[in-house]
GROMACS .gro file of C-alpha atoms in nm:
model
  370
    1UNK     CA    1  -1.971   2.400  -0.619
    2UNK     CA    2  -1.612   2.460  -0.507
    3UNK     CA    3  -1.443   2.235  -0.256
    4UNK     CA    4  -1.434   2.519  -0.004
    5UNK     CA    5  -1.805   2.582  -0.043
    6UNK     CA    6  -1.880   2.218   0.027
    7UNK     CA    7  -1.693   2.215   0.359
    8UNK     CA    8  -1.866   2.342   0.675
    9UNK     CA    9  -1.722   2.679   0.775
   10UNK     CA   10  -1.636   2.565   1.124
   11UNK     CA   11  -1.415   2.296   0.979
   12UNK     CA   12  -1.238   2.543   0.752
   13UNK     CA   13  -1.172   2.786   1.034
   14UNK     CA   14  -1.045   2.500   1.248
   15UNK     CA   15  -0.810   2.392   0.971
   16UNK     CA   16  -0.666   2.741   0.939
   17UNK     CA   17  -0.612   2.822   1.302
   18UNK     CA   18  -0.250   2.855   1.421
   19UNK     CA   19  -0.104   2.525   1.535
   20UNK     CA   20  -0.355   2.315   1.344
   21UNK     CA   21  -0.070   2.112   1.197
   22UNK     CA   22   0.018   1.967   1.536
   23UNK     CA   23  -0.174   1.654   1.636
   24UNK     CA   24  -0.182   1.724   2.011
   25UNK     CA   25  -0.536   1.691   2.141
   26UNK     CA   26  -0.668   1.550   1.815
   27UNK     CA   27  -0.832   1.211   1.763
   28UNK     CA   28  -0.824   0.967   1.473
   29UNK     CA   29  -1.000   0.640   1.393
   30UNK     CA   30  -0.835   0.396   1.153
   31UNK     CA   31  -1.048   0.124   0.991
   32UNK     CA   32  -0.853  -0.190   0.909
   33UNK     CA   33  -0.611  -0.088   1.175
   34UNK     CA   34  -0.447  -0.423   1.249
   35UNK     CA   35  -0.297  -0.458   0.902
   36UNK     CA   36   0.041  -0.332   0.786
   37UNK     CA   37  -0.098   0.000   0.662
   38UNK     CA   38  -0.313   0.074   0.965
   39UNK     CA   39  -0.030  -0.004   1.206
   40UNK     CA   40   0.209   0.230   1.023
   41UNK     CA   41  -0.048   0.510   1.006
   42UNK     CA   42  -0.124   0.478   1.376
   43UNK     CA   43   0.244   0.486   1.466
   44UNK     CA   44   0.304   0.803   1.264
   45UNK     CA   45  -0.001   0.984   1.400
   46UNK     CA   46   0.076   0.896   1.761
   47UNK     CA   47   0.428   1.029   1.726
   48UNK     CA   48   0.274   1.356   1.611
   49UNK     CA   49   0.057   1.376   1.922
   50UNK     CA   50  -0.268   1.222   1.796
   51UNK     CA   51  -0.487   0.992   2.003
   52UNK     CA   52  -0.557   0.690   1.781
   53UNK     CA   53  -0.823   0.420   1.785
   54UNK     CA   54  -0.773   0.119   1.557
   55UNK     CA   55  -1.097  -0.050   1.449
   56UNK     CA   56  -1.032  -0.413   1.357
   57UNK     CA   57  -1.256  -0.697   1.243
   58UNK     CA   58  -1.055  -0.997   1.355
   59UNK     CA   59  -0.864  -1.093   1.665
   60UNK     CA   60  -0.524  -1.003   1.527
   61UNK     CA   61  -0.332  -0.847   1.813
   62UNK     CA   62  -0.160  -0.515   1.773
   63UNK     CA   63   0.217  -0.488   1.805
   64UNK     CA   64   0.312  -0.427   2.167
   65UNK     CA   65   0.483  -0.103   2.073
   66UNK     CA   66   0.150   0.050   1.970
   67UNK     CA   67  -0.015  -0.043   2.298
   68UNK     CA   68   0.275   0.118   2.481
   69UNK     CA   69   0.212   0.436   2.282
   70UNK     CA   70  -0.149   0.443   2.400
   71UNK     CA   71  -0.317   0.323   2.081
   72UNK     CA   72  -0.655   0.162   2.152
   73UNK     CA   73  -0.804  -0.130   1.960
   74UNK     CA   74  -1.180  -0.173   1.924
   75UNK     CA   75  -1.374  -0.447   1.743
   76UNK     CA   76  -1.556  -0.336   1.429
   77UNK     CA   77  -1.692  -0.549   1.145
   78UNK     CA   78  -1.837  -0.326   0.876
   79UNK     CA   79  -2.022  -0.622   0.722
   80UNK     CA   80  -2.224  -0.661   1.044
   81UNK     CA   81  -2.557  -0.480   0.991
   82UNK     CA   82  -2.556  -0.376   1.356
   83UNK     CA   83  -2.212  -0.213   1.331
   84UNK     CA   84  -2.246   0.163   1.376
   85UNK     CA   85  -1.962   0.340   1.199
   86UNK     CA   86  -2.123   0.679   1.247
   87UNK     CA   87  -2.120   0.634   1.622
   88UNK     CA   88  -1.757   0.523   1.618
   89UNK     CA   89  -1.644   0.814   1.400
   90UNK     CA   90  -1.855   1.110   1.509
   91UNK     CA   91  -1.656   1.382   1.679
   92UNK     CA   92  -1.318   1.255   1.560
   93UNK     CA   93  -1.085   1.488   1.375
   94UNK     CA   94  -0.976   1.222   1.127
   95UNK     CA   95  -1.121   0.900   0.987
   96UNK     CA   96  -0.886   0.679   0.785
   97UNK     CA   97  -1.020   0.382   0.588
   98UNK     CA   98  -0.764   0.126   0.473
   99UNK     CA   99  -1.021  -0.134   0.364
  100UNK     CA  100  -1.290   0.038   0.156
  101UNK     CA  101  -1.343  -0.171  -0.158
  102UNK     CA  102  -1.709  -0.160  -0.263
  103UNK     CA  103  -1.996   0.078  -0.328
  104UNK     CA  104  -2.188  -0.021  -0.010
  105UNK     CA  105  -1.874   0.036   0.197
  106UNK     CA  106  -1.823   0.375   0.034
  107UNK     CA  107  -2.186   0.471   0.106
  108UNK     CA  108  -2.140   0.362   0.467
  109UNK     CA  109  -1.828   0.575   0.488
  110UNK     CA  110  -2.002   0.869   0.324
  111UNK     CA  111  -2.273   0.871   0.590
  112UNK     CA  112  -2.026   0.838   0.877
  113UNK     CA  113  -1.796   1.109   0.743
  114UNK     CA  114  -2.053   1.380   0.813
  115UNK     CA  115  -1.945   1.376   1.176
  116UNK     CA  116  -1.567   1.393   1.127
  117UNK     CA  117  -1.322   1.665   1.038
  118UNK     CA  118  -1.135   1.492   0.755
  119UNK     CA  119  -1.157   1.162   0.569
  120UNK     CA  120  -0.863   0.976   0.416
  121UNK     CA  121  -0.912   0.666   0.200
  122UNK     CA  122  -0.643   0.429   0.077
  123UNK     CA  123  -0.710   0.354  -0.289
  124UNK     CA  124  -0.468   0.209  -0.545
  125UNK     CA  125  -0.252   0.303  -0.842
  126UNK     CA  126  -0.421   0.017  -1.026
  127UNK     CA  127  -0.694   0.264  -1.127
  128UNK     CA  128  -0.458   0.417  -1.385
  129UNK     CA  129  -0.482   0.328  -1.755
  130UNK     CA  130  -0.251   0.423  -2.040
  131UNK     CA  131  -0.329   0.627  -2.352
  132UNK     CA  132  -0.497   0.323  -2.508
  133UNK     CA  133  -0.709   0.245  -2.202
  134UNK     CA  134  -0.506  -0.061  -2.105
  135UNK     CA  135  -0.501  -0.165  -1.739
  136UNK     CA  136  -0.250  -0.330  -1.506
  137UNK     CA  137  -0.466  -0.643  -1.499
  138UNK     CA  138  -0.384  -0.742  -1.857
  139UNK     CA  139  -0.336  -1.116  -1.898
  140UNK     CA  140  -0.101  -1.091  -2.198
  141UNK     CA  141   0.229  -0.898  -2.200
  142UNK     CA  142   0.143  -0.708  -2.518
  143UNK     CA  143  -0.175  -0.578  -2.352
  144UNK     CA  144   0.003  -0.435  -2.048
  145UNK     CA  145  -0.010  -0.053  -2.028
  146UNK     CA  146   0.266   0.172  -2.157
  147UNK     CA  147   0.261   0.448  -1.897
  148UNK     CA  148   0.455   0.776  -1.903
  149UNK     CA  149   0.796   0.771  -1.734
  150UNK     CA  150   0.628   0.896  -1.415
  151UNK     CA  151   0.254   0.861  -1.362
  152UNK     CA  152   0.086   1.173  -1.223
  153UNK     CA  153  -0.255   1.205  -1.061
  154UNK     CA  154  -0.387   1.346  -1.391
  155UNK     CA  155  -0.331   1.015  -1.570
  156UNK     CA  156  -0.659   0.869  -1.707
  157UNK     CA  157  -0.827   0.604  -1.494
  158UNK     CA  158  -1.054   0.307  -1.540
  159UNK     CA  159  -1.426   0.389  -1.538
  160UNK     CA  160  -1.601   0.361  -1.204
  161UNK     CA  161  -1.789   0.034  -1.186
  162UNK     CA  162  -1.826  -0.304  -1.019
  163UNK     CA  163  -1.649  -0.538  -1.262
  164UNK     CA  164  -1.291  -0.546  -1.133
  165UNK     CA  165  -1.084  -0.451  -0.831
  166UNK     CA  166  -0.966  -0.136  -1.010
  167UNK     CA  167  -1.312  -0.024  -1.124
  168UNK     CA  168  -1.453  -0.084  -0.776
  169UNK     CA  169  -1.175   0.122  -0.620
  170UNK     CA  170  -1.240   0.398  -0.872
  171UNK     CA  171  -1.609   0.388  -0.782
  172UNK     CA  172  -1.520   0.429  -0.414
  173UNK     CA  173  -1.307   0.731  -0.503
  174UNK     CA  174  -1.581   0.891  -0.711
  175UNK     CA  175  -1.855   0.839  -0.451
  176UNK     CA  176  -1.648   1.000  -0.178
  177UNK     CA  177  -1.494   1.283  -0.379
  178UNK     CA  178  -1.827   1.377  -0.537
  179UNK     CA  179  -2.052   1.328  -0.238
  180UNK     CA  180  -1.861   1.398   0.082
  181UNK     CA  181  -1.933   1.724   0.265
  182UNK     CA  182  -1.603   1.718   0.455
  183UNK     CA  183  -1.251   1.722   0.306
  184UNK     CA  184  -1.152   1.390   0.148
  185UNK     CA  185  -0.801   1.272   0.063
  186UNK     CA  186  -0.760   0.975  -0.171
  187UNK     CA  187  -0.416   0.813  -0.161
  188UNK     CA  188  -0.303   0.590  -0.448
  189UNK     CA  189  -0.016   0.359  -0.348
  190UNK     CA  190   0.138   0.084  -0.561
  191UNK     CA  191   0.323  -0.222  -0.423
  192UNK     CA  192   0.276  -0.162  -0.051
  193UNK     CA  193   0.540  -0.310   0.178
  194UNK     CA  194   0.602  -0.299   0.550
  195UNK     CA  195   0.620  -0.499   0.872
  196UNK     CA  196   0.305  -0.694   0.968
  197UNK     CA  197   0.214  -0.753   0.604
  198UNK     CA  198   0.029  -1.068   0.501
  199UNK     CA  199   0.157  -1.012   0.145
  200UNK     CA  200   0.521  -0.917   0.177
  201UNK     CA  201   0.653  -0.944  -0.179
  202UNK     CA  202   1.008  -0.916  -0.048
  203UNK     CA  203   0.967  -1.268   0.090
  204UNK     CA  204   1.038  -1.384  -0.266
  205UNK     CA  205   1.406  -1.303  -0.209
  206UNK     CA  206   1.416  -1.327   0.171
  207UNK     CA  207   1.320  -1.695   0.168
  208UNK     CA  208   1.584  -1.768  -0.095
  209UNK     CA  209   1.842  -1.597   0.123
  210UNK     CA  210   1.736  -1.790   0.432
  211UNK     CA  211   1.745  -2.114   0.230
  212UNK     CA  212   2.091  -2.016   0.103
  213UNK     CA  213   1.999  -2.075  -0.259
  214UNK     CA  214   2.315  -2.054  -0.471
  215UNK     CA  215   2.138  -1.887  -0.763
  216UNK     CA  216   1.874  -1.623  -0.822
  217UNK     CA  217   1.693  -1.648  -1.155
  218UNK     CA  218   1.580  -1.318  -1.307
  219UNK     CA  219   1.341  -1.283  -1.598
  220UNK     CA  220   1.435  -0.989  -1.823
  221UNK     CA  221   1.755  -0.961  -1.623
  222UNK     CA  222   1.559  -0.813  -1.333
  223UNK     CA  223   1.508  -0.485  -1.518
  224UNK     CA  224   1.136  -0.471  -1.435
  225UNK     CA  225   1.015  -0.182  -1.219
  226UNK     CA  226   0.689  -0.178  -1.027
  227UNK     CA  227   0.664   0.118  -0.791
  228UNK     CA  228   0.700   0.037  -0.422
  229UNK     CA  229   0.521   0.216  -0.138
  230UNK     CA  230   0.648   0.176   0.218
  231UNK     CA  231   0.378   0.184   0.482
  232UNK     CA  232   0.589   0.440   0.670
  233UNK     CA  233   0.559   0.674   0.372
  234UNK     CA  234   0.185   0.616   0.356
  235UNK     CA  235   0.167   0.707   0.724
  236UNK     CA  236   0.360   1.027   0.663
  237UNK     CA  237   0.122   1.128   0.384
  238UNK     CA  238  -0.180   1.065   0.607
  239UNK     CA  239  -0.023   1.283   0.876
  240UNK     CA  240   0.049   1.564   0.632
  241UNK     CA  241  -0.294   1.564   0.472
  242UNK     CA  242  -0.456   1.574   0.815
  243UNK     CA  243  -0.275   1.902   0.885
  244UNK     CA  244  -0.422   2.062   0.572
  245UNK     CA  245  -0.762   1.903   0.499
  246UNK     CA  246  -0.909   1.947   0.153
  247UNK     CA  247  -1.046   1.743  -0.136
  248UNK     CA  248  -0.744   1.592  -0.312
  249UNK     CA  249  -0.598   1.288  -0.484
  250UNK     CA  250  -0.232   1.202  -0.422
  251UNK     CA  251   0.002   0.930  -0.537
  252UNK     CA  252   0.176   0.753  -0.249
  253UNK     CA  253   0.519   0.614  -0.327
  254UNK     CA  254   0.875   0.562  -0.216
  255UNK     CA  255   1.131   0.818  -0.338
  256UNK     CA  256   1.272   0.556  -0.574
  257UNK     CA  257   1.126   0.277  -0.788
  258UNK     CA  258   1.379  -0.004  -0.748
  259UNK     CA  259   1.414  -0.266  -1.018
  260UNK     CA  260   1.371  -0.634  -0.939
  261UNK     CA  261   1.749  -0.672  -0.961
  262UNK     CA  262   1.802  -0.386  -0.715
  263UNK     CA  263   1.551  -0.537  -0.472
  264UNK     CA  264   1.718  -0.877  -0.491
  265UNK     CA  265   2.059  -0.723  -0.423
  266UNK     CA  266   1.928  -0.517  -0.132
  267UNK     CA  267   1.786  -0.829   0.033
  268UNK     CA  268   2.108  -1.019  -0.029
  269UNK     CA  269   2.315  -0.745   0.134
  270UNK     CA  270   2.099  -0.733   0.444
  271UNK     CA  271   2.099  -1.111   0.487
  272UNK     CA  272   2.461  -1.164   0.379
  273UNK     CA  273   2.348  -1.391   0.096
  274UNK     CA  274   2.622  -1.478  -0.151
  275UNK     CA  275   2.447  -1.599  -0.466
  276UNK     CA  276   2.491  -1.595  -0.841
  277UNK     CA  277   2.255  -1.386  -1.055
  278UNK     CA  278   2.122  -1.572  -1.359
  279UNK     CA  279   1.948  -1.351  -1.617
  280UNK     CA  280   1.706  -1.574  -1.807
  281UNK     CA  281   1.646  -1.566  -2.182
  282UNK     CA  282   1.304  -1.465  -2.311
  283UNK     CA  283   1.218  -1.827  -2.398
  284UNK     CA  284   1.266  -1.955  -2.040
  285UNK     CA  285   0.945  -2.126  -1.926
  286UNK     CA  286   0.725  -1.941  -1.679
  287UNK     CA  287   0.726  -1.896  -1.387
  288UNK     CA  288   1.105  -1.930  -1.380
  289UNK     CA  289   1.257  -1.594  -1.295
  290UNK     CA  290   0.925  -1.422  -1.240
  291UNK     CA  291   0.866  -1.222  -0.921
  292UNK     CA  292   0.576  -1.036  -0.759
  293UNK     CA  293   0.707  -0.715  -0.920
  294UNK     CA  294   0.757  -0.853  -1.270
  295UNK     CA  295   0.564  -0.647  -1.526
  296UNK     CA  296   0.621  -0.606  -1.901
  297UNK     CA  297   0.654  -0.226  -1.879
  298UNK     CA  298   0.763   0.007  -1.595
  299UNK     CA  299   0.511   0.142  -1.344
  300UNK     CA  300   0.656   0.448  -1.168
  301UNK     CA  301   0.454   0.704  -0.971
  302UNK     CA  302   0.522   1.076  -0.938
  303UNK     CA  303   0.481   1.231  -0.593
  304UNK     CA  304   0.550   1.585  -0.712
  305UNK     CA  305   0.200   1.699  -0.620
  306UNK     CA  306   0.240   1.589  -0.258
  307UNK     CA  307   0.580   1.758  -0.242
  308UNK     CA  308   0.446   2.081  -0.389
  309UNK     CA  309   0.119   2.101  -0.196
  310UNK     CA  310   0.221   1.954   0.139
  311UNK     CA  311   0.599   1.967   0.154
  312UNK     CA  312   0.604   1.588   0.150
  313UNK     CA  313   0.940   1.433   0.228
  314UNK     CA  314   0.943   1.053   0.241
  315UNK     CA  315   0.982   0.908   0.588
  316UNK     CA  316   1.222   0.647   0.452
  317UNK     CA  317   1.397   0.515   0.147
  318UNK     CA  318   1.317   0.170   0.015
  319UNK     CA  319   1.628   0.011   0.163
  320UNK     CA  320   1.558   0.163   0.506
  321UNK     CA  321   1.208   0.018   0.511
  322UNK     CA  322   1.341  -0.314   0.384
  323UNK     CA  323   1.569  -0.359   0.684
  324UNK     CA  324   1.277  -0.332   0.927
  325UNK     CA  325   1.060  -0.562   0.716
  326UNK     CA  326   1.325  -0.831   0.698
  327UNK     CA  327   1.383  -0.816   1.072
  328UNK     CA  328   1.009  -0.857   1.129
  329UNK     CA  329   0.947  -1.139   0.881
  330UNK     CA  330   1.252  -1.340   0.989
  331UNK     CA  331   1.131  -1.326   1.348
  332UNK     CA  332   0.768  -1.395   1.252
  333UNK     CA  333   0.857  -1.706   1.051
  334UNK     CA  334   1.118  -1.842   1.292
  335UNK     CA  335   0.870  -2.076   1.463
  336UNK     CA  336   0.574  -2.063   1.222
  337UNK     CA  337   0.509  -2.183   0.870
  338UNK     CA  338   0.562  -1.885   0.642
  339UNK     CA  339   0.228  -1.956   0.472
  340UNK     CA  340   0.052  -1.880   0.799
  341UNK     CA  341   0.238  -1.552   0.840
  342UNK     CA  342   0.202  -1.448   0.474
  343UNK     CA  343  -0.122  -1.612   0.354
  344UNK     CA  344  -0.171  -1.373   0.064
  345UNK     CA  345   0.165  -1.469  -0.082
  346UNK     CA  346   0.006  -1.804  -0.167
  347UNK     CA  347  -0.338  -1.677  -0.270
  348UNK     CA  348  -0.255  -1.367  -0.474
  349UNK     CA  349  -0.073  -1.532  -0.764
  350UNK     CA  350  -0.318  -1.789  -0.900
  351UNK     CA  351  -0.135  -2.089  -0.763
  352UNK     CA  352   0.209  -1.991  -0.894
  353UNK     CA  353   0.482  -2.155  -0.686
  354UNK     CA  354   0.768  -1.907  -0.672
  355UNK     CA  355   0.974  -2.148  -0.463
  356UNK     CA  356   0.982  -2.451  -0.691
  357UNK     CA  357   1.353  -2.505  -0.642
  358UNK     CA  358   1.351  -2.846  -0.806
  359UNK     CA  359   1.228  -2.702  -1.136
  360UNK     CA  360   1.483  -2.422  -1.114
  361UNK     CA  361   1.768  -2.666  -1.059
  362UNK     CA  362   1.653  -2.895  -1.339
  363UNK     CA  363   1.632  -2.603  -1.580
  364UNK     CA  364   1.983  -2.487  -1.495
  365UNK     CA  365   2.121  -2.839  -1.533
  366UNK     CA  366   1.959  -2.888  -1.874
  367UNK     CA  367   2.011  -2.542  -2.018
  368UNK     CA  368   2.316  -2.367  -2.151
  369UNK     CA  369   2.261  -2.063  -1.930
  370UNK     CA  370   2.596  -1.934  -1.811
   0.00000   0.00000   0.00000
């Protein structure tokens, strides 16, 4: 069955009517709305005239700017058996899910989507494998994938399953793309960054700048590239796909893929941090010089499909997004322990302490690194 045949005719006619691309008078629900991605999506949709409801599980308050724009926040815990997603979503023009990770959640979404005009799900670029079937979750450098220069949406993926984060995300994609009767967009971002993050990788260099560290240690000379995705650019893609609903898979990425060295220099410029760059030799002990973006081989996404099909133009460059993120995180950590603001920065890296300054200083004192 073709995608068009699977979509109710009234939805197709609605999508093709003149002025459909404008959000005025249209309603969206965003699941996981209090996080960095949901906040950015809501902000972009509201600016395009949409009425937006953010469904959130916890008590995390929305930024005041969203409330001023008329965004509503409602409690919703999808793990609660009494939670009725269908009731929340029915009649809305758009349902965006930022937190769909498992088969039961995908099935829940599938049932609720019958009453909406268009469904968008945030997936991950981690579903991609290379020609040998290697995944991004390799534990040894020699097992890390060797991707093409730019990864397209046609790149092979992990099998759908329940074993790993990537296979579960691929299962979510498959369930929705194969079974949904309304248009579904799957977005595959990489290293997401933006204000209100609980996992702002840029903190790796921001904290060093705030602490006025005299050196920055860089494994592999900081040449590593792991594609970044600003939440503002994710929001723009959600807005564009909502103007032209159909079954599709799109990469979501910034217009550039900065290297670790370029990221460190961008942070230093914005925070006026004068420091010396120390490229480390291959035999330097881990985790010295490692960063949240450090990977053995480059990971760079192509957004040509979004440009061709939707006229996608990124809402911002990496450095533009970085300025807003730094302003937010500096304010957020001014009177709070950074671990409270960025809890996933301590939980996502298997206990690695990226801020072990004592070990860094000892290494530099004892080594012949110049």
